[in-house]
Coordinates of N, CA and C in Angstrom, one line a residue:
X6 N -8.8 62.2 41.8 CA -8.5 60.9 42.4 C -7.1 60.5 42.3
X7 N -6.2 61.2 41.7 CA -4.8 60.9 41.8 C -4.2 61.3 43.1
X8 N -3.2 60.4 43.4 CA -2.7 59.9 44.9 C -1.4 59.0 45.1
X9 N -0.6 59.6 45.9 CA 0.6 58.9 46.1 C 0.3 57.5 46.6
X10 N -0.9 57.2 47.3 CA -1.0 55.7 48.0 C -2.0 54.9 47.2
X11 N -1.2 55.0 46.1 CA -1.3 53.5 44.3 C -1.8 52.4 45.2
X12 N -2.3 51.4 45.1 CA -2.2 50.1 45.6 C -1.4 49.2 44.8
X13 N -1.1 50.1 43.9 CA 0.5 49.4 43.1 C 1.7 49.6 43.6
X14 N 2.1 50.8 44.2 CA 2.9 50.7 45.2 C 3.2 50.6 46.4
X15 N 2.2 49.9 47.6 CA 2.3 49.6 48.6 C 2.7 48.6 49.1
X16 N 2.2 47.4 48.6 CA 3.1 46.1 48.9 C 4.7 46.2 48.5
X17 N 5.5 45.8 49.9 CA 7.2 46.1 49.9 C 7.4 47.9 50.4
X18 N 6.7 48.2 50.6 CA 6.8 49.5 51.1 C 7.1 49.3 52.4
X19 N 7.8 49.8 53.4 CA 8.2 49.8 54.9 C 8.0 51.0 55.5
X20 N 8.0 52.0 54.8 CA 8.3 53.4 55.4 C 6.9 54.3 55.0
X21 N 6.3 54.3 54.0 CA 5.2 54.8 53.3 C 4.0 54.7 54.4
X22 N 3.5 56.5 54.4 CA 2.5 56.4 55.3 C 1.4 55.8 55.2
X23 N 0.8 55.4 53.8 CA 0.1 54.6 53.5 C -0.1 53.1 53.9
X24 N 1.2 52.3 54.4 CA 1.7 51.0 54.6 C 1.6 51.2 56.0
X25 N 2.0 52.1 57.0 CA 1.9 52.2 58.5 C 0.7 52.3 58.8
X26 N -0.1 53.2 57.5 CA -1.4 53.4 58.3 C -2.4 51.8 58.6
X27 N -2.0 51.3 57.3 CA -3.4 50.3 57.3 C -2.4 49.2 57.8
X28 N -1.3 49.0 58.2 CA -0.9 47.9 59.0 C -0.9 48.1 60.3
X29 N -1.0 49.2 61.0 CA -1.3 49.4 62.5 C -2.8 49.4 62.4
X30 N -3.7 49.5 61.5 CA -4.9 49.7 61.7 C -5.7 48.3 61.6
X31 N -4.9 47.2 60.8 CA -5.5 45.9 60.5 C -6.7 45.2 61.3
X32 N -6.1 45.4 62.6 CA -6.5 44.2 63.9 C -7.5 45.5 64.4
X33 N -7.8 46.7 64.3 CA -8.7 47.5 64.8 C -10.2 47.8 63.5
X34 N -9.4 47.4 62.5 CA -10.1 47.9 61.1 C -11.8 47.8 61.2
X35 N -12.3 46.4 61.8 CA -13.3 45.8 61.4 C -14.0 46.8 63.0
X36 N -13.9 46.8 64.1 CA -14.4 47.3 65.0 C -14.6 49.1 64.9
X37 N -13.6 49.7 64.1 CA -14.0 50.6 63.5 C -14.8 51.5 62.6
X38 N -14.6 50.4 61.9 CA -15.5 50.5 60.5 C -16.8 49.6 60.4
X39 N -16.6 48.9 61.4 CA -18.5 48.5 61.7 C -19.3 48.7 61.4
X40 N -19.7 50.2 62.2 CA -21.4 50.6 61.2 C -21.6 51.0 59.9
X41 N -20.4 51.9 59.7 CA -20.3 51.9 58.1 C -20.5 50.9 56.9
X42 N -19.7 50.0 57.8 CA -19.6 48.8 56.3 C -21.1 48.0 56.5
X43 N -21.5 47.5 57.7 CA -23.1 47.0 58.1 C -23.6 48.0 57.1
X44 N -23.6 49.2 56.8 CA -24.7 50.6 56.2 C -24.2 50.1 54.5
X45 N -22.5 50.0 54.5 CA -22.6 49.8 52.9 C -22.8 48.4 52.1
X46 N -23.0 47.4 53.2 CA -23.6 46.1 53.1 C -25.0 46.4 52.5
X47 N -25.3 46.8 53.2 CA -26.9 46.9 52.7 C -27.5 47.7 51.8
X48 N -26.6 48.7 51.2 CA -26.7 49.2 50.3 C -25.9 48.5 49.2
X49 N -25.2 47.9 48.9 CA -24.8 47.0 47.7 C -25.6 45.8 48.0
X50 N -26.4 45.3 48.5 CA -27.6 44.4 48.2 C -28.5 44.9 47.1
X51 N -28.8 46.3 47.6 CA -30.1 46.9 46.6 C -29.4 46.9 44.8
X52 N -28.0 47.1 44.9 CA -27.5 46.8 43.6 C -27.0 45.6 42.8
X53 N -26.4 44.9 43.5 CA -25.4 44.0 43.3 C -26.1 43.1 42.7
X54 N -26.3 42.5 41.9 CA -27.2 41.3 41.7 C -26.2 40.0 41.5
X55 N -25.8 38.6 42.6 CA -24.9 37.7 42.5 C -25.6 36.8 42.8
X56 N -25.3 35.9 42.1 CA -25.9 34.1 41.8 C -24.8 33.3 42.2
X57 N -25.8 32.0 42.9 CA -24.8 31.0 43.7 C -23.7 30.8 42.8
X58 N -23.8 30.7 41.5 CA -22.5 30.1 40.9 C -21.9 31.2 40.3
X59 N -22.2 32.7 40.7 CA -21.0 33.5 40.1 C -19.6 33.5 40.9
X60 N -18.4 33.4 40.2 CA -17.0 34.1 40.7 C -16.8 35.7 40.6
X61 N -16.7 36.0 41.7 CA -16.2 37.4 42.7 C -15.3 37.4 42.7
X62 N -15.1 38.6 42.3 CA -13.3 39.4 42.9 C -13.7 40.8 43.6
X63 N -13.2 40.9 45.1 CA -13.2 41.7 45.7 C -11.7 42.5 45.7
X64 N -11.8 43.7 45.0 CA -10.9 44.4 44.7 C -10.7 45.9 45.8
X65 N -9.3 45.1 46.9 CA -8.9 46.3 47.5 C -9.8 45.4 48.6
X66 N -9.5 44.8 49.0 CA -11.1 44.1 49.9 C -10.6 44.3 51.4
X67 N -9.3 44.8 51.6 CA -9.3 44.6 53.2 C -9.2 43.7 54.4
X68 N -10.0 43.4 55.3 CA -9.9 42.0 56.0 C -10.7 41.4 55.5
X69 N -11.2 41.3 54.1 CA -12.7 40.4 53.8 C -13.7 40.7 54.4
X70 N -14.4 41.7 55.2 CA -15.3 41.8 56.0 C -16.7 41.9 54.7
X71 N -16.6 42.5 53.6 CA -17.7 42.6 52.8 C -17.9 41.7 51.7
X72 N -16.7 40.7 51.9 CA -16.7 39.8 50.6 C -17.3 38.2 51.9
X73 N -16.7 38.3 53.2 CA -17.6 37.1 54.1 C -19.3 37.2 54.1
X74 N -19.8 38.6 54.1 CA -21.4 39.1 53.9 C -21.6 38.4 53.2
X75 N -20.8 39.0 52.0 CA -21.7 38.6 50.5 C -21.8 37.0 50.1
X76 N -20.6 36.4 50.2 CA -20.5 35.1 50.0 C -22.2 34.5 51.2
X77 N -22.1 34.7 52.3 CA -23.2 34.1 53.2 C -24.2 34.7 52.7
X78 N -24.6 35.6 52.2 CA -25.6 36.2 52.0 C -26.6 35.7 50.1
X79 N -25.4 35.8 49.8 CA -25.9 35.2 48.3 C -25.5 33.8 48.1
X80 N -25.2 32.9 49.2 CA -24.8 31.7 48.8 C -24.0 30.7 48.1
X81 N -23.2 31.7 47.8 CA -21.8 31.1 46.6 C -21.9 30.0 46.9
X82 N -21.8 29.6 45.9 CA -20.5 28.4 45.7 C -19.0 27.9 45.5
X83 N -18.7 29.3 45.3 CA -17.0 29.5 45.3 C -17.4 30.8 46.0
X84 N -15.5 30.4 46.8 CA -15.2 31.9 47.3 C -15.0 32.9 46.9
X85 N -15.1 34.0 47.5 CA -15.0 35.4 46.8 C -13.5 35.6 46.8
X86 N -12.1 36.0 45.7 CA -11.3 36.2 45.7 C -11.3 37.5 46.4
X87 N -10.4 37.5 47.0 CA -10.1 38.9 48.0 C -8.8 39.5 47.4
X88 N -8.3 40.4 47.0 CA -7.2 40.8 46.4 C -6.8 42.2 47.1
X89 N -5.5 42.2 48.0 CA -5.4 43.0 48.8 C -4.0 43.0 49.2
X90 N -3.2 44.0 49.4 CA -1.6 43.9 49.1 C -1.3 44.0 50.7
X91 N -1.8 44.7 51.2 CA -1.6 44.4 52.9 C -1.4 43.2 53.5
X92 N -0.3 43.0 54.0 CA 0.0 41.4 54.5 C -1.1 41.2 56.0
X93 N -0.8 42.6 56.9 CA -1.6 42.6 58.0 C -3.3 42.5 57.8
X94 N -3.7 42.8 56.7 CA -5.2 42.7 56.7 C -5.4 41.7 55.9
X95 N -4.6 41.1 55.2 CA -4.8 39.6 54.7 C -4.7 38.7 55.8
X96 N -4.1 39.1 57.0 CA -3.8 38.0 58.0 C -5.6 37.6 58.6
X97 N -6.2 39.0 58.8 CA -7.7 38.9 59.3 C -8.4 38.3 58.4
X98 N -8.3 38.3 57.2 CA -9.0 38.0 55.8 C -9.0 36.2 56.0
X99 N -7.8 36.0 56.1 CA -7.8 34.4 56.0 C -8.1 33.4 57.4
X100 N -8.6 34.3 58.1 CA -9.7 33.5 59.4 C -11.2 33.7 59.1
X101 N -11.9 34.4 57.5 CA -13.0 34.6 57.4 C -13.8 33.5 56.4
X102 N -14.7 33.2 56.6 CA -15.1 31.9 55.7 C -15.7 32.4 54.4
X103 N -15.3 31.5 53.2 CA -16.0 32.1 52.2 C -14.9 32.7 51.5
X104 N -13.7 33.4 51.5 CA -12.8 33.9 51.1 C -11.6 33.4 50.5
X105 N -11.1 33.8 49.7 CA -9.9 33.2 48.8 C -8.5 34.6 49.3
X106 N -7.8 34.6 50.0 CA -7.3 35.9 50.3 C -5.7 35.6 49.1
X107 N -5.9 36.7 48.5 CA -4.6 37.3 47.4 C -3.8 38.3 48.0
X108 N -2.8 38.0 48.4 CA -1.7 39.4 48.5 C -1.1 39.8 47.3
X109 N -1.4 40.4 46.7 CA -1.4 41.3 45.7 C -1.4 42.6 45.1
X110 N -0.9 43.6 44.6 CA -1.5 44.6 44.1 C -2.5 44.4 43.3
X111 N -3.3 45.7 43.0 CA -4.3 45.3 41.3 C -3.2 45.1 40.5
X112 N -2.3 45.4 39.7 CA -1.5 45.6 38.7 C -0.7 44.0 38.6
X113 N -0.6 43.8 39.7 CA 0.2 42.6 40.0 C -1.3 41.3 39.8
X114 N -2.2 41.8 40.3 CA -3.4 40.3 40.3 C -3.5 40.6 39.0
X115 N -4.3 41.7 37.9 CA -4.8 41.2 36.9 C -3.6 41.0 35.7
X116 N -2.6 41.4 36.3 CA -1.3 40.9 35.1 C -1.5 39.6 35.1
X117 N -1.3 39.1 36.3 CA -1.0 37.7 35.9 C -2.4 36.7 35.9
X118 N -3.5 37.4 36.4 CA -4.8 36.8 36.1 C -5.0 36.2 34.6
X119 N -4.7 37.5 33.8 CA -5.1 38.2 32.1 C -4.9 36.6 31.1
X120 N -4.3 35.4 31.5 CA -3.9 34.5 31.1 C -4.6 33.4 31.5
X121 N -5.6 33.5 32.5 CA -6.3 32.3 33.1 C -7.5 32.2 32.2
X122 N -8.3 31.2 31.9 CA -9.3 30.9 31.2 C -10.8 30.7 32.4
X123 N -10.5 31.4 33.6 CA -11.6 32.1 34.8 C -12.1 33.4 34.1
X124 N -13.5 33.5 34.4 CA -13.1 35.0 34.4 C -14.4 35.3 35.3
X125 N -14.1 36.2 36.0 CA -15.4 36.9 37.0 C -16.8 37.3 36.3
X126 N -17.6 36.8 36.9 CA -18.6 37.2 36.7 C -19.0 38.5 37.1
X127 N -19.0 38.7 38.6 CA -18.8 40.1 39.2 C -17.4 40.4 40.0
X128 N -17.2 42.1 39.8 CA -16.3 42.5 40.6 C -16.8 43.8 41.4
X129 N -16.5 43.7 42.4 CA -16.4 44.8 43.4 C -15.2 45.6 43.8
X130 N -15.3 46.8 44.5 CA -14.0 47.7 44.4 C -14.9 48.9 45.5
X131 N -15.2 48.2 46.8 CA -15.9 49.1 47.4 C -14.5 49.8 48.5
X132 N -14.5 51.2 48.2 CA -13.8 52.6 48.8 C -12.6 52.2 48.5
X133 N -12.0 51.2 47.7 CA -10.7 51.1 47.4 C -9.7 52.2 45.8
X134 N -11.0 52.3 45.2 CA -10.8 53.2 44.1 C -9.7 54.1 43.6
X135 N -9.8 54.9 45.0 CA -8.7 56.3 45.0 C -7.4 55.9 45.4
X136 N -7.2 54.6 45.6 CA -5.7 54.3 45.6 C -5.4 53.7 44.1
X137 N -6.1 54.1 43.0 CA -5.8 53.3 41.6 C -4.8 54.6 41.4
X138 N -3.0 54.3 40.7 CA -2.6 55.1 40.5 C -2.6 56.0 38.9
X139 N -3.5 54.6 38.2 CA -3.5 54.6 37.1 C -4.7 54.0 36.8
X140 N -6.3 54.9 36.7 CA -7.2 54.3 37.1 C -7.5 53.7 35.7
X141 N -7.7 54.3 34.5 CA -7.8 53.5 33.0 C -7.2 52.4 32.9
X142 N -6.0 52.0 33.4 CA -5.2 50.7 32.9 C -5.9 49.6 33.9
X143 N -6.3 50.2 35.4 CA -6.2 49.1 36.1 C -8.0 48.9 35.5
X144 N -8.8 49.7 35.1 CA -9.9 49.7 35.0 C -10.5 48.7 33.9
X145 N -9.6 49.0 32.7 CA -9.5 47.9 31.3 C -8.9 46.4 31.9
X146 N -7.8 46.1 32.8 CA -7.7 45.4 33.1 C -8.7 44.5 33.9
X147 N -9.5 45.0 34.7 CA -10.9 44.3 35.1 C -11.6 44.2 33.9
X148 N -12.2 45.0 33.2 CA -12.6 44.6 31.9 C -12.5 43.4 31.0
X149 N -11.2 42.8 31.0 CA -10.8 41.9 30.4 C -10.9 40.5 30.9
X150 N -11.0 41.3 32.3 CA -11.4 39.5 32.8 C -12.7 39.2 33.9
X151 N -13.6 40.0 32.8 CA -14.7 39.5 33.6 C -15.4 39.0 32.3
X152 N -16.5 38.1 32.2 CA -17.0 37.6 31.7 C -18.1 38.0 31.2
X153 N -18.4 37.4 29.7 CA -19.5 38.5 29.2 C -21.2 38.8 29.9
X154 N -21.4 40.0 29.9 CA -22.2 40.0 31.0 C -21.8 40.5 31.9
X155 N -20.4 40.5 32.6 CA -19.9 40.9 33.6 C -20.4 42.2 34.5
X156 N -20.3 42.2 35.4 CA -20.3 43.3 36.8 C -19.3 44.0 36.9
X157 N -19.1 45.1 37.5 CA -18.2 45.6 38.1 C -18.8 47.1 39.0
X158 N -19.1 47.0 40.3 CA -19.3 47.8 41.6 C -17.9 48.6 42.0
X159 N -18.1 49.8 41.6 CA -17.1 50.5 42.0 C -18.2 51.5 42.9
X160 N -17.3 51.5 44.1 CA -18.3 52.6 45.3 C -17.0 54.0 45.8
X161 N -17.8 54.9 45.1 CA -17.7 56.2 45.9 C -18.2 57.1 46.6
X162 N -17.4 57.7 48.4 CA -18.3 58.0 49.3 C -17.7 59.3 49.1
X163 N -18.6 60.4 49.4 CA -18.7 61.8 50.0 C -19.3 61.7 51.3
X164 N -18.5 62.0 52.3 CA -19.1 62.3 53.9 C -20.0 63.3 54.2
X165 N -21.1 63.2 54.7 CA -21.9 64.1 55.1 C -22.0 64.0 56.8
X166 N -22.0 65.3 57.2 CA -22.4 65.6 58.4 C -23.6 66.5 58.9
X167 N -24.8 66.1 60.2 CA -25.3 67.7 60.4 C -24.7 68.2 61.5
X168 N -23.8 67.8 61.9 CA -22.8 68.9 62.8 C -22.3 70.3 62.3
X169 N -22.8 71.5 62.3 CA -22.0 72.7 62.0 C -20.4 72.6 61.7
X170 N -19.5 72.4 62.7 CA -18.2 72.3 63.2 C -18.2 71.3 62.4
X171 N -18.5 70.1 62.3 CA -17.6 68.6 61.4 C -18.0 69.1 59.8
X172 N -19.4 70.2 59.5 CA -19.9 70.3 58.1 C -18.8 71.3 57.5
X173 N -17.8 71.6 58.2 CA -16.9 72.9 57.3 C -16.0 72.0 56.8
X174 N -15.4 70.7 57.7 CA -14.4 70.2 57.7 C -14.9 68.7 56.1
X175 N -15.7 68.8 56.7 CA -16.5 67.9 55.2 C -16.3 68.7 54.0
X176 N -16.9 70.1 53.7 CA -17.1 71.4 52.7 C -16.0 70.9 52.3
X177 N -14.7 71.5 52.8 CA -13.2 71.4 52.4 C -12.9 69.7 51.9
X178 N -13.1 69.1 52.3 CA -12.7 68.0 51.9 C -13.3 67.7 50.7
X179 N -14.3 67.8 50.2 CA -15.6 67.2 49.2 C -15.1 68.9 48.3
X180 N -14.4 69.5 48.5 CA -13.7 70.6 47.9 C -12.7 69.7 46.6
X181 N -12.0 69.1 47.7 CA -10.6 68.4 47.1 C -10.8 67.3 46.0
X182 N -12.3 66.8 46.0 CA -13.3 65.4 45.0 C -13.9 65.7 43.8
X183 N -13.8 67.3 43.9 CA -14.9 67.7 42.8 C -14.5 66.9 41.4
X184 N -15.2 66.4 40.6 CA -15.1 65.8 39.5 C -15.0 64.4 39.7
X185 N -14.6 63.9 41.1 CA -14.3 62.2 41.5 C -15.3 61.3 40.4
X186 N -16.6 62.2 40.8 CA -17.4 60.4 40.2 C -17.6 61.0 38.8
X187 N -17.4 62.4 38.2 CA -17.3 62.9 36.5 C -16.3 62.1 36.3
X188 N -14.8 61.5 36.6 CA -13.4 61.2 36.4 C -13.7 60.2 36.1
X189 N -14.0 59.2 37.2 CA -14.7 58.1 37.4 C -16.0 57.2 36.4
X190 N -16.7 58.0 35.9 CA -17.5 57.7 35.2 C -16.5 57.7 33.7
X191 N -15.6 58.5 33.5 CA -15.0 59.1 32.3 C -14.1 57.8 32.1
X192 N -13.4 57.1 33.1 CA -12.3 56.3 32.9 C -13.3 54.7 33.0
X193 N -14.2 54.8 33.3 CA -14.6 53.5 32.9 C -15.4 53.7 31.5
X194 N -16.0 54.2 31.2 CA -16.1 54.2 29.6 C -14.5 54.3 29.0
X195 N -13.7 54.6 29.2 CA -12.5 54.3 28.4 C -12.1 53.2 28.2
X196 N -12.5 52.4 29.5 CA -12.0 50.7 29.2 C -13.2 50.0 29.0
X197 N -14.1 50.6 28.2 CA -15.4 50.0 28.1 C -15.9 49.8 28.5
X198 N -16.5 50.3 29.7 CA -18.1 49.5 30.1 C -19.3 50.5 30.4
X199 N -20.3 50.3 30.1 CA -21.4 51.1 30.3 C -21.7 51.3 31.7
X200 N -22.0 52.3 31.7 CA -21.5 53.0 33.3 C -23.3 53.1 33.9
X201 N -23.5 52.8 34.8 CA -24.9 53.4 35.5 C -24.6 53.8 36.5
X202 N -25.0 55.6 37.5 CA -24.7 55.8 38.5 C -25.9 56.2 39.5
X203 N -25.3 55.4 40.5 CA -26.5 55.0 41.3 C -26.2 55.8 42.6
X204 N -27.2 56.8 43.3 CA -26.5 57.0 44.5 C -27.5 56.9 46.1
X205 N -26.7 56.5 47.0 CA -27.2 56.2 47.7 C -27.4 56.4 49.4
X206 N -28.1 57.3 49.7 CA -27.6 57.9 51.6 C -27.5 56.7 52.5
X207 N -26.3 56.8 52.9 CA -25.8 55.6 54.1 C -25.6 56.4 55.4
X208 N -26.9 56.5 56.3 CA -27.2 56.6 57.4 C -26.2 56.2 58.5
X209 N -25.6 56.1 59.4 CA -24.7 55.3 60.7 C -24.5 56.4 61.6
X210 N -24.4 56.2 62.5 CA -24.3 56.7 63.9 C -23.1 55.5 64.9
X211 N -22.7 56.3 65.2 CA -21.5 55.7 66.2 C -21.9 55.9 68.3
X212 N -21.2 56.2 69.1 CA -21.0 56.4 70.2 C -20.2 57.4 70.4
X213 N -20.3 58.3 71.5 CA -19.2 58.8 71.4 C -17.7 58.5 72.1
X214 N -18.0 57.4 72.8 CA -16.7 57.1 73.4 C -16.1 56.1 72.3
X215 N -17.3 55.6 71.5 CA -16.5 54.8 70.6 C -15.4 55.6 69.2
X216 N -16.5 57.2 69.2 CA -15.4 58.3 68.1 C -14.7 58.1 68.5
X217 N -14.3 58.8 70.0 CA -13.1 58.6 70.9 C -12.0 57.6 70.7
X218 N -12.4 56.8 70.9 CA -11.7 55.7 70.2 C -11.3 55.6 69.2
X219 N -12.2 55.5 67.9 CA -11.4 55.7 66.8 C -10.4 56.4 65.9
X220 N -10.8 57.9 67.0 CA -9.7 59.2 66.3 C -8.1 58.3 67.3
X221 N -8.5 58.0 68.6 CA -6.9 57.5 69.2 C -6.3 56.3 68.2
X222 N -7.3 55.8 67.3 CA -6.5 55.0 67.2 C -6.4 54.6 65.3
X223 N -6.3 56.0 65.1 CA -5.8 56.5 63.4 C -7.3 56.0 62.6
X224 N -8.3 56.2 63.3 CA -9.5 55.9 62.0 C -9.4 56.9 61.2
X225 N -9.8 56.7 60.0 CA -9.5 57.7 58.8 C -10.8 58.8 59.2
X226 N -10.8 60.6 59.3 CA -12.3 60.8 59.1 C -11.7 61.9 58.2
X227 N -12.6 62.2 57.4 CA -12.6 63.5 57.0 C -13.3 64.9 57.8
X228 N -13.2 65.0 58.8 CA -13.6 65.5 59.8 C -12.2 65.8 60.8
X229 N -11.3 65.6 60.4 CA -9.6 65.6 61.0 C -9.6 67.1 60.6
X230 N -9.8 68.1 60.2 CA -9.5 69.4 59.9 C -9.9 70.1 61.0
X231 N -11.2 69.7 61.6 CA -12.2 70.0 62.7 C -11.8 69.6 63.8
X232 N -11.1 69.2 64.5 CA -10.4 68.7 65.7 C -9.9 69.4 66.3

């Protein structure tokens, strides 16, 4: 899971292909990633357990699209903090109800969080993970400011396909992860917390003029080998 595109080093980046990608992708993000996130919506229900009066921190959250669910869905009473260094997907974030939007790195939110007398009840960190440049520090740093009892959802995806042609291009990719959720499991016991791993098949189907669409217009697939 180590990676040049940190979410510690993206915010002030201009040139970094990490920064091009998800700022030309901002305003397409949610129409893209649609059935996916609908699929991993509903699969963090079956886990998540949030009460009207917990405080949320959605870590790496994007335009808010899974922190607006949750908030409607489990009824908050405070909004879900959204913490997300992208100025262009913060822009979508703060038209969404329910949401507290942070431009921030992690490094940058829980530094200066680490002093507030809040602390989260739950945190989430859905598919943002692999941009941790420094996953123990940033991982103890959630630790510290959640509350006792606290949560913390960290979601890791391996892509499956039954396409012949897309399943080589998967093979190789899911080549490059081996150890992800052994790592993963390893660095969150380092910042303390008792780990449960839960896994779960998320089913979606697209269109094909809609794929179409998404490969023109930089959706991420791991299926890009196969093209």
């Amino acid at each position: 899971m180590d990676t040049p595109n940190d979410l510690s080093s993206v915010k002030g980046s201009t040139g970094s292909k990490a920064d091009r990608h998800y700022r030309s992708l901002a305003k397409s993000y949610d129409y893209f990633y649609k059935e996916l996130n609908e699929t991993k919506f509903a699969a963090l229900l079956k886990y998540f357990d949030v009460q009207p009066d917990h405080f949320v921190v959605d870590i790496g959250s994007g335009t808010g699209y899974l922190a607006e669910k949750a908030f409607e869905k489990f009824q908050l009473k405070n909004p879900i903090w959204c913490m997300e260094p992208c100025a262009e997907m913060q822009e979508v974030a703060k038209k969404r109800k329910g949401v507290l939007p942070i431009q921030k790195t992690a490094d940058e939110f829980f530094k200066d969080f680490v002093d507030s007398d809040l602390r989260f009840d739950r945190a989430m960190c859905i598919g943002a993970a692999h941009h941790f440049g420094d996953p123990v520090k940033i991982y103890r740093s959630i630790e510290s400011c959640l509350s006792p009892g606290g949560v913390l959802a960290v979601e890791l995806m391996i892509d499956a396909t039954n396409t012949p042609l897309f399943t080589r291009a998967a093979n190789v990719n899911d080549a490059m992860l081996i150890g992800t959720k052994e790592n993963t499991c390893a660095w969150l016991r380092l910042a303390n917390f008792d780990v449960e791993v839960l896994e779960e098949r998320m089913d979606y189907s697209v269109t094909k003029s809609k794929w179409y669409d998404m490969l023109r217009g930089r959706f991420y697939s791991s299926f890009k080998g196969a093209q």
